[in-house]
Short mmCIF file of C-alpha atoms in Angstrom, two decimals:
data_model
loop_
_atom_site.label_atom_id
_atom_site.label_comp_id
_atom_site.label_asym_id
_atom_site.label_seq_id
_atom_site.Cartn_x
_atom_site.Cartn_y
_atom_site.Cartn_z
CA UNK A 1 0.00 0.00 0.00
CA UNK A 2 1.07 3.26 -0.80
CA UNK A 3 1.18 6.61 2.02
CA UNK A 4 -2.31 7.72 1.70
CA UNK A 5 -4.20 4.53 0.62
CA UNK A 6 -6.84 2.97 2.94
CA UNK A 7 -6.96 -0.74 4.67
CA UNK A 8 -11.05 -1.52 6.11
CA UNK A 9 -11.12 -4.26 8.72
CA UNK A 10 -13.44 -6.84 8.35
CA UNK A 11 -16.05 -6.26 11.19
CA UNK A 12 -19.17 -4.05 10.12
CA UNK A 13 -22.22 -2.46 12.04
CA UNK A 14 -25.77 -2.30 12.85
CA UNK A 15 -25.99 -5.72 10.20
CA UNK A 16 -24.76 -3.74 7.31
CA UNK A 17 -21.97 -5.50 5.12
CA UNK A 18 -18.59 -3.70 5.74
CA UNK A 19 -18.28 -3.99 2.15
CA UNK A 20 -20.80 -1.03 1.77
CA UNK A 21 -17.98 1.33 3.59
CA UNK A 22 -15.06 0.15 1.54
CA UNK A 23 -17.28 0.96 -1.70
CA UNK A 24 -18.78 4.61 -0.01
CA UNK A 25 -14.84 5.38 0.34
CA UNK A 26 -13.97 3.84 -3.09
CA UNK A 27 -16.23 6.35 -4.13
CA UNK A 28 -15.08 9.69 -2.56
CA UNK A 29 -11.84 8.21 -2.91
CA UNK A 30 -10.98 7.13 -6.59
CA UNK A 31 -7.23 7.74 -6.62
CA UNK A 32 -6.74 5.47 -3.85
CA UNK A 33 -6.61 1.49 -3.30
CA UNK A 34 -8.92 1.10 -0.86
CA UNK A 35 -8.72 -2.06 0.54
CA UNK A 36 -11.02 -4.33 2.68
CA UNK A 37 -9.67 -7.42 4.57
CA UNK A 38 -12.26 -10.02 4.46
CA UNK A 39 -10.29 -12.48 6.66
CA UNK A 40 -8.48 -12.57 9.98
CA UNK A 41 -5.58 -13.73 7.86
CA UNK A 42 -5.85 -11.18 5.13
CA UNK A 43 -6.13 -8.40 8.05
CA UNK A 44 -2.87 -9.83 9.36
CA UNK A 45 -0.83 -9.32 5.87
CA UNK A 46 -2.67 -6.01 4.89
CA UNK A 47 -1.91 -4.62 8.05
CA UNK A 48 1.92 -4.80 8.28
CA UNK A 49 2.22 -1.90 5.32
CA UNK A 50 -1.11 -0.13 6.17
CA UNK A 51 -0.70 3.67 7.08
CA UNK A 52 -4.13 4.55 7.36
CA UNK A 53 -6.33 2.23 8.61
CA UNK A 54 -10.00 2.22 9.21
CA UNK A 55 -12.30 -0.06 11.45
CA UNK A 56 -14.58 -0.77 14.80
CA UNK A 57 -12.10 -2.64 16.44
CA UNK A 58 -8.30 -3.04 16.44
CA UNK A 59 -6.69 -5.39 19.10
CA UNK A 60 -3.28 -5.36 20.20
CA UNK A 61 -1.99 -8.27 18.79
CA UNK A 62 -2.93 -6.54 15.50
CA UNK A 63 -1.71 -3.49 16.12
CA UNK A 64 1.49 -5.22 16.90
CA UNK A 65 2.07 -6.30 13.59
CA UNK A 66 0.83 -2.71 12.28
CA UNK A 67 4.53 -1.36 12.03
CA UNK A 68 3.85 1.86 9.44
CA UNK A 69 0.61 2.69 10.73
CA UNK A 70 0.03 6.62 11.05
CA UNK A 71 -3.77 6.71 11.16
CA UNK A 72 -6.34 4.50 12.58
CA UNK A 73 -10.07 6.12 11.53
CA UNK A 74 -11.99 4.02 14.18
CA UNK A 75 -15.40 3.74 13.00
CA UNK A 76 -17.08 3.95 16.42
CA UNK A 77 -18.01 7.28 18.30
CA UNK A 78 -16.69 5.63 21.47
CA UNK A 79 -13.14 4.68 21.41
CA UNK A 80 -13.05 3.36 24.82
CA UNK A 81 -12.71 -0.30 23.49
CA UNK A 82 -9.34 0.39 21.95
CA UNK A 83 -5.52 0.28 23.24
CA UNK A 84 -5.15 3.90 23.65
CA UNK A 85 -2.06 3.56 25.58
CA UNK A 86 -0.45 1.46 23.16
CA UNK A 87 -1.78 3.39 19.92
CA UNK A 88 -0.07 6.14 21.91
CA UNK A 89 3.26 4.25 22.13
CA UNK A 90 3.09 3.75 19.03
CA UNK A 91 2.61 7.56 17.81
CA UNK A 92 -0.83 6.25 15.97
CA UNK A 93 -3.10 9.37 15.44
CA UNK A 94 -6.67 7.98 16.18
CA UNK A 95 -9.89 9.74 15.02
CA UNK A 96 -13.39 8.53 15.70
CA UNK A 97 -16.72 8.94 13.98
CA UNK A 98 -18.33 11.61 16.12
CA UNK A 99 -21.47 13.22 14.35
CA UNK A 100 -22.54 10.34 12.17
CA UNK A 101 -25.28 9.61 14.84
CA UNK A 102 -26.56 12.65 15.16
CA UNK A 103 -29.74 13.08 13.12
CA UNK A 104 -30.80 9.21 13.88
CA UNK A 105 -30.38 9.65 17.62
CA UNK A 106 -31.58 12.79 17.83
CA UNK A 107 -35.05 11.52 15.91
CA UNK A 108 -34.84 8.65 18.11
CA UNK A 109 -34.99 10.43 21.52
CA UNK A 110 -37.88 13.15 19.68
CA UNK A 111 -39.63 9.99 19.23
CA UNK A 112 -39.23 9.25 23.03
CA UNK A 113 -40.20 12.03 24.09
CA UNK A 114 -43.62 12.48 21.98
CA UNK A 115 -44.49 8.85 22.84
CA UNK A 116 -44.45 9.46 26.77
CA UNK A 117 -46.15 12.79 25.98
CA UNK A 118 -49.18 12.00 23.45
CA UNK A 119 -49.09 8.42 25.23
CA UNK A 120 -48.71 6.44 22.09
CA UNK A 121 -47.43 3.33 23.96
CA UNK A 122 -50.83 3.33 25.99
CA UNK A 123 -52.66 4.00 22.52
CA UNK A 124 -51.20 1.45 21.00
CA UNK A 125 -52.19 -1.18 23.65
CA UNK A 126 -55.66 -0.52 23.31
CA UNK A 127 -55.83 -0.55 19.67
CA UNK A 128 -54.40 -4.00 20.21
CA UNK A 129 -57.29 -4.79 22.22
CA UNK A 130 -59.99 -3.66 19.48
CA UNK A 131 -60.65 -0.68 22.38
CA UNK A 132 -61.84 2.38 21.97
CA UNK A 133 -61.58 4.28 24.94
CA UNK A 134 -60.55 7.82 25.83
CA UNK A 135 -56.95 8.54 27.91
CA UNK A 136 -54.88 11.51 29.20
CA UNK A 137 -52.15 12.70 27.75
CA UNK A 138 -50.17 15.36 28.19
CA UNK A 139 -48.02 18.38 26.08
CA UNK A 140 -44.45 19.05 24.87
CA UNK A 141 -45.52 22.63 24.81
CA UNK A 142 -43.75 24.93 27.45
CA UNK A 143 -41.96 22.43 29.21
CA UNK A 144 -38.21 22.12 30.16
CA UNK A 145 -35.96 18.99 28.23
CA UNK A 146 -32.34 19.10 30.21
CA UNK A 147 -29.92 17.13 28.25
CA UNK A 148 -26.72 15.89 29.93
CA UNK A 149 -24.00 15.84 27.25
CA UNK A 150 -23.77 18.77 24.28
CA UNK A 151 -21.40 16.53 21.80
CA UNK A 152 -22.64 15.98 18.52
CA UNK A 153 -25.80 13.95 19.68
CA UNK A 154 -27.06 16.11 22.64
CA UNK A 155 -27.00 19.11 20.10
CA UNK A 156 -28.91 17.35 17.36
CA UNK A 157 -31.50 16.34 20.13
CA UNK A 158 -31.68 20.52 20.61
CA UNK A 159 -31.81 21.36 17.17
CA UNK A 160 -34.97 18.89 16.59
CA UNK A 161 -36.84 20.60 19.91
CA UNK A 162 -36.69 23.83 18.15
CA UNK A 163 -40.30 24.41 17.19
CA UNK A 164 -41.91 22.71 20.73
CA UNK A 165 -41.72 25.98 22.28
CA UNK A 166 -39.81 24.27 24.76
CA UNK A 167 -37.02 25.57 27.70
CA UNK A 168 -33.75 23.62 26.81
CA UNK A 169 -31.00 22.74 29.69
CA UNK A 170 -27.90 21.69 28.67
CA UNK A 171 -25.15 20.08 30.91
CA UNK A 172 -21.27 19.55 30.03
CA UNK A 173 -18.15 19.78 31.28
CA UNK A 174 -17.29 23.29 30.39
CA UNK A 175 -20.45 25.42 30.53
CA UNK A 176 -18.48 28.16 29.91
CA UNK A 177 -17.80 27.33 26.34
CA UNK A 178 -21.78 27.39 25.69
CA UNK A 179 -24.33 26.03 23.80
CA UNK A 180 -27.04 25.77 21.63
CA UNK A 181 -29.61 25.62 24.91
CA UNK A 182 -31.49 28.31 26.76
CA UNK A 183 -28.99 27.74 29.83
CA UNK A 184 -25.78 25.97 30.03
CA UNK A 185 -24.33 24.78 33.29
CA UNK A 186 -21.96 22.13 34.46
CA UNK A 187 -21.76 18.86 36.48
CA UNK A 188 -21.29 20.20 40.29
CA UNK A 189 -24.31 18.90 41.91
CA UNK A 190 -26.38 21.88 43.03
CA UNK A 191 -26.94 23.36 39.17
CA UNK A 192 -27.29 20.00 38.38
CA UNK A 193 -30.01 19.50 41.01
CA UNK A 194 -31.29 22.81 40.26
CA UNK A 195 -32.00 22.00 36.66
CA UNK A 196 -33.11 18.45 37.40
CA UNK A 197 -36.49 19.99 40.18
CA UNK A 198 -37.43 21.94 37.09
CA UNK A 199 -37.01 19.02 34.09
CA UNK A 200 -40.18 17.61 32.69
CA UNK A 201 -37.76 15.04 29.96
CA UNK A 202 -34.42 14.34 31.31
CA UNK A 203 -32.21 13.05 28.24
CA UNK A 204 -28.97 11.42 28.71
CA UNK A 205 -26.84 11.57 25.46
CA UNK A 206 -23.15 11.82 27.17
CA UNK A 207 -19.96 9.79 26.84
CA UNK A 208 -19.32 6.77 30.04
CA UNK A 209 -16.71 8.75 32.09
CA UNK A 210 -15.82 8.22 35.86
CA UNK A 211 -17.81 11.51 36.25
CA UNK A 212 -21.47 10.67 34.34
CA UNK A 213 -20.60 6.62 35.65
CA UNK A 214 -23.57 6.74 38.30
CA UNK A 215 -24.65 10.03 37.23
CA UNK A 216 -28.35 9.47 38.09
CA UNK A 217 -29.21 7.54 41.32
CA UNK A 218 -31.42 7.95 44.36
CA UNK A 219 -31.04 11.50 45.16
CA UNK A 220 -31.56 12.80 41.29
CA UNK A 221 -34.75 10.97 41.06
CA UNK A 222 -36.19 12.40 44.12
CA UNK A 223 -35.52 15.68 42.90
CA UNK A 224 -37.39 15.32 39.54
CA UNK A 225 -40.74 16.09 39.42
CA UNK A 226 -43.13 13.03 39.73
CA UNK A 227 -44.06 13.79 36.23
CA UNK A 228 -40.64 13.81 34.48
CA UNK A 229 -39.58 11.41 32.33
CA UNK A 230 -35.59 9.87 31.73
CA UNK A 231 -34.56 9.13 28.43
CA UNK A 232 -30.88 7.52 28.42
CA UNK A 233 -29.74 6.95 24.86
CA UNK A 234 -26.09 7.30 26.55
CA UNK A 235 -24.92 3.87 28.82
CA UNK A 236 -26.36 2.09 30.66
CA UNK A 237 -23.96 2.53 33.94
CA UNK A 238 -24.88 6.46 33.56
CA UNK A 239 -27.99 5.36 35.52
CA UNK A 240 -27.90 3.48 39.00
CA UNK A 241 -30.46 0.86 37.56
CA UNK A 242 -31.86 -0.26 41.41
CA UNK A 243 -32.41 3.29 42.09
CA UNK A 244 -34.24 3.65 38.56
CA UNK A 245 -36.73 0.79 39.46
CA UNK A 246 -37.11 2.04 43.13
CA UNK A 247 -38.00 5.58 40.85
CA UNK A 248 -39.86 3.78 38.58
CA UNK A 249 -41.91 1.69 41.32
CA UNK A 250 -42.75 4.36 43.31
CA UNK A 251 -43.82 7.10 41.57
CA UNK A 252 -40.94 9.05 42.05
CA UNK A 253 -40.80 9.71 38.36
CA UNK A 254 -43.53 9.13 35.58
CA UNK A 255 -41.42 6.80 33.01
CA UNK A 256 -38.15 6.04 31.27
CA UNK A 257 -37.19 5.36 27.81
CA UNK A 258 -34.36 3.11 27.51
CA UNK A 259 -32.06 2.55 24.95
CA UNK A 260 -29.28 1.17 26.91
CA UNK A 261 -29.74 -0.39 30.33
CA UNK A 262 -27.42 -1.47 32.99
CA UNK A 263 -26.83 -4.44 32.39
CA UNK A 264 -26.85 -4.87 28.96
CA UNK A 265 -27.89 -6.97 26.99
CA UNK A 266 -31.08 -6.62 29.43
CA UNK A 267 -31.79 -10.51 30.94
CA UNK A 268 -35.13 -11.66 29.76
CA UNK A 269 -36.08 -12.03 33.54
CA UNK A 270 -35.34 -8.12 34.71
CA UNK A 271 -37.92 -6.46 36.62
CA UNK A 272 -37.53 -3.66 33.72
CA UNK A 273 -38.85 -5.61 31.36
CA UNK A 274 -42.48 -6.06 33.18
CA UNK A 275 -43.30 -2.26 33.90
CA UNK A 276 -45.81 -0.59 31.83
CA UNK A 277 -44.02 3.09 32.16
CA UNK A 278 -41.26 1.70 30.71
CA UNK A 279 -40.00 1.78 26.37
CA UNK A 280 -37.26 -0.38 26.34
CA UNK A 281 -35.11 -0.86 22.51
CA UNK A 282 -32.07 -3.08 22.10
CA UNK A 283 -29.67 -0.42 21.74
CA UNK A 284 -31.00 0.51 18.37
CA UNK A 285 -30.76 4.45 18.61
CA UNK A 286 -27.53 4.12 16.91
CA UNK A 287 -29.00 2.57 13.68
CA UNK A 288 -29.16 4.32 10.71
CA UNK A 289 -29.36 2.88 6.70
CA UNK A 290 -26.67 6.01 6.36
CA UNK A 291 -24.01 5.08 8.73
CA UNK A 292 -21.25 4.22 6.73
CA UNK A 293 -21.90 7.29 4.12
CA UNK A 294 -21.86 9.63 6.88
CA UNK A 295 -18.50 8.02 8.32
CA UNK A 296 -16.74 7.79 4.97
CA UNK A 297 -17.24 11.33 4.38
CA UNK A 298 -15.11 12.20 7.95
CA UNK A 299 -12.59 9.72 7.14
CA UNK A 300 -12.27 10.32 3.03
CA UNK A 301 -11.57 14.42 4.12
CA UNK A 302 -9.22 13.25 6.07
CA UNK A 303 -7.10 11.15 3.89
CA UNK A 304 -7.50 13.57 1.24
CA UNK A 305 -5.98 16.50 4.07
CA UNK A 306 -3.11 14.00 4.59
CA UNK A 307 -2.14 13.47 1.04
CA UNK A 308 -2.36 17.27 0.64
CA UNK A 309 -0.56 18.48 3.73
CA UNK A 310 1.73 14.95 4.18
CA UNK A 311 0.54 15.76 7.50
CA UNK A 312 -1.42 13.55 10.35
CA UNK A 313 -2.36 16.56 12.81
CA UNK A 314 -5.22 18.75 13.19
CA UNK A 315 -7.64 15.65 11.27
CA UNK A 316 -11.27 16.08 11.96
CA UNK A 317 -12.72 13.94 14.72
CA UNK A 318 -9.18 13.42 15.99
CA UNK A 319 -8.89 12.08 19.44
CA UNK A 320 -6.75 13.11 22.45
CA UNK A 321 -4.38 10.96 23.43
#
């Protein structure tokens, strides 16, 4: 392989064939060989000469053998699964594919949100039961959303509130730097708790940290109003999941809409499972049919930067180290 040609590791996402992002960067990249290892053996060999390599995983016994690799384009958002320290040794730039979820995940948790508002979920069961009869439901309309984590996602779940006529909250690490919210403030715990006795959706969209890790236990759901409703589209270990069913149980809060849960995959015996103010999907906010378009486009910029500037700083997406 030549400087600024591409190797694409076998493993794909969502059930889409990993062929489909070697051919979306064979296409914005047509004076490059683009390359996709099919097999653990041909990912072995490609590897050795690669300099910019793209994929959702890279182990360390493979990343031992990668001895002229400059850039490795993972193709997750999260790149806590990889050996930073040793891609680091190595002097490997790493980028990740922040932003390619953001218009899914953002319709996801609008979805969310209108179903516990309009009460679609209780809708729906009656239809199933050939019943018509009349419920409550509620409105969007002058309410408060807080959303824990501006990054890419949090701020396309703003952008698709505009319209609602809603109050936004927005929590990260540096308030100071803004955001596209009403407010901004950070993660000490009396703003925090401030924002959380006036939030009628509380939406989770922020990276696993040691900080968020916990984030949302006993004394935060006691301090939402009965009526407010989590949606965690973030991890699972955000939320203390005994508190959430003691919240959930008790009133202390009106629902939850899960797309990741504590532990995860959810057993098919969990309590959460069983309770009728719970929406529970598989971890499916994440899926979209455009995945590996949006993710070539970060990653073919990129290589096309490096074979103009011969450089591997300053990439889009690039990760600290």
């Amino acid at each position: 392989m030549s400087d600024h040609d591409v190797l694409v590791l076998r493993k794909g996402t969502h059930g889409i064939p990993v062929e489909e992002y070697a051919d979306a960067l064979r296409t914005r990249l047509p004076d490059s060989d683009v390359t996709l290892a099919r097999t653990p053996e041909a990912e072995r060999e490609e590897i050795e000469d690669a300099r910019i390599v793209t994929g959702m995983v890279l182990d360390e016994e493979l990343l031992d053998r990668a001895q002229n690799m400059e850039l490795f384009a993972c193709a997750y958002a999260g790149v806590g699964h990889l050996p930073l320290d040793r891609l680091r040794e190595h002097g490997v730039t790493v980028t990740n594919a922040s932003g390619v979820h953001g218009p899914n995940m953002g319709e996801h948790v609008l979805g969310n949100i209108l179903t516990f508002t309009r009460r679609f979920n209780e809708g729906f069961r009656r239809q199933r039961r050939n019943e018509w009869r009349h419920y409550k439901a509620h409105e969007l309309h002058d309410g408060t959303v807080t959303v824990v984590g501006l990054g890419a996602i949090g701020q396309a779940v703003v952008e698709r509130l505009e319209g609602f006529d809603v109050e936004t909250i927005g929590v990260r690490y540096t308030p100071e730097k803004g955001g596209p919210t009403d407010e901004v403030i950070g993660f000490d715990d009396d703003a925090l708790h401030g924002a959380l006795a006036r939030t009628d959706y509380l939406v989770l969209a922020c990276p696993l940290t040691d900080e968020t890790r916990g984030l949302i236990g006993s004394e935060e759901f006691v301090t939402l109003p009965p009526e407010a409703v989590l949606v965690n589209v973030a991890r699972g270990p955000v939320v203390d999941t005994d508190d959430l069913l003691t919240a959930l149980r008790s009133g202390w809060i009106r629902g939850a809409a899960l797309d990741v849960t504590d532990p995860e995959p959810l057993p098919r015996d969990h309590p959460l499972w069983d309770l009728g103010n719970v929406q529970i999907t598989p971890h499916h906010a994440g899926h979209t049919p455009d995945y590996y378009e949006r993710l070539a486009d970060i990653v073919a910029g990129n290589v096309r930067q490096i074979a103009e500037t011969g450089e591997y700083d300053g990439l889009e997406n690039e990760v600290s180290l």
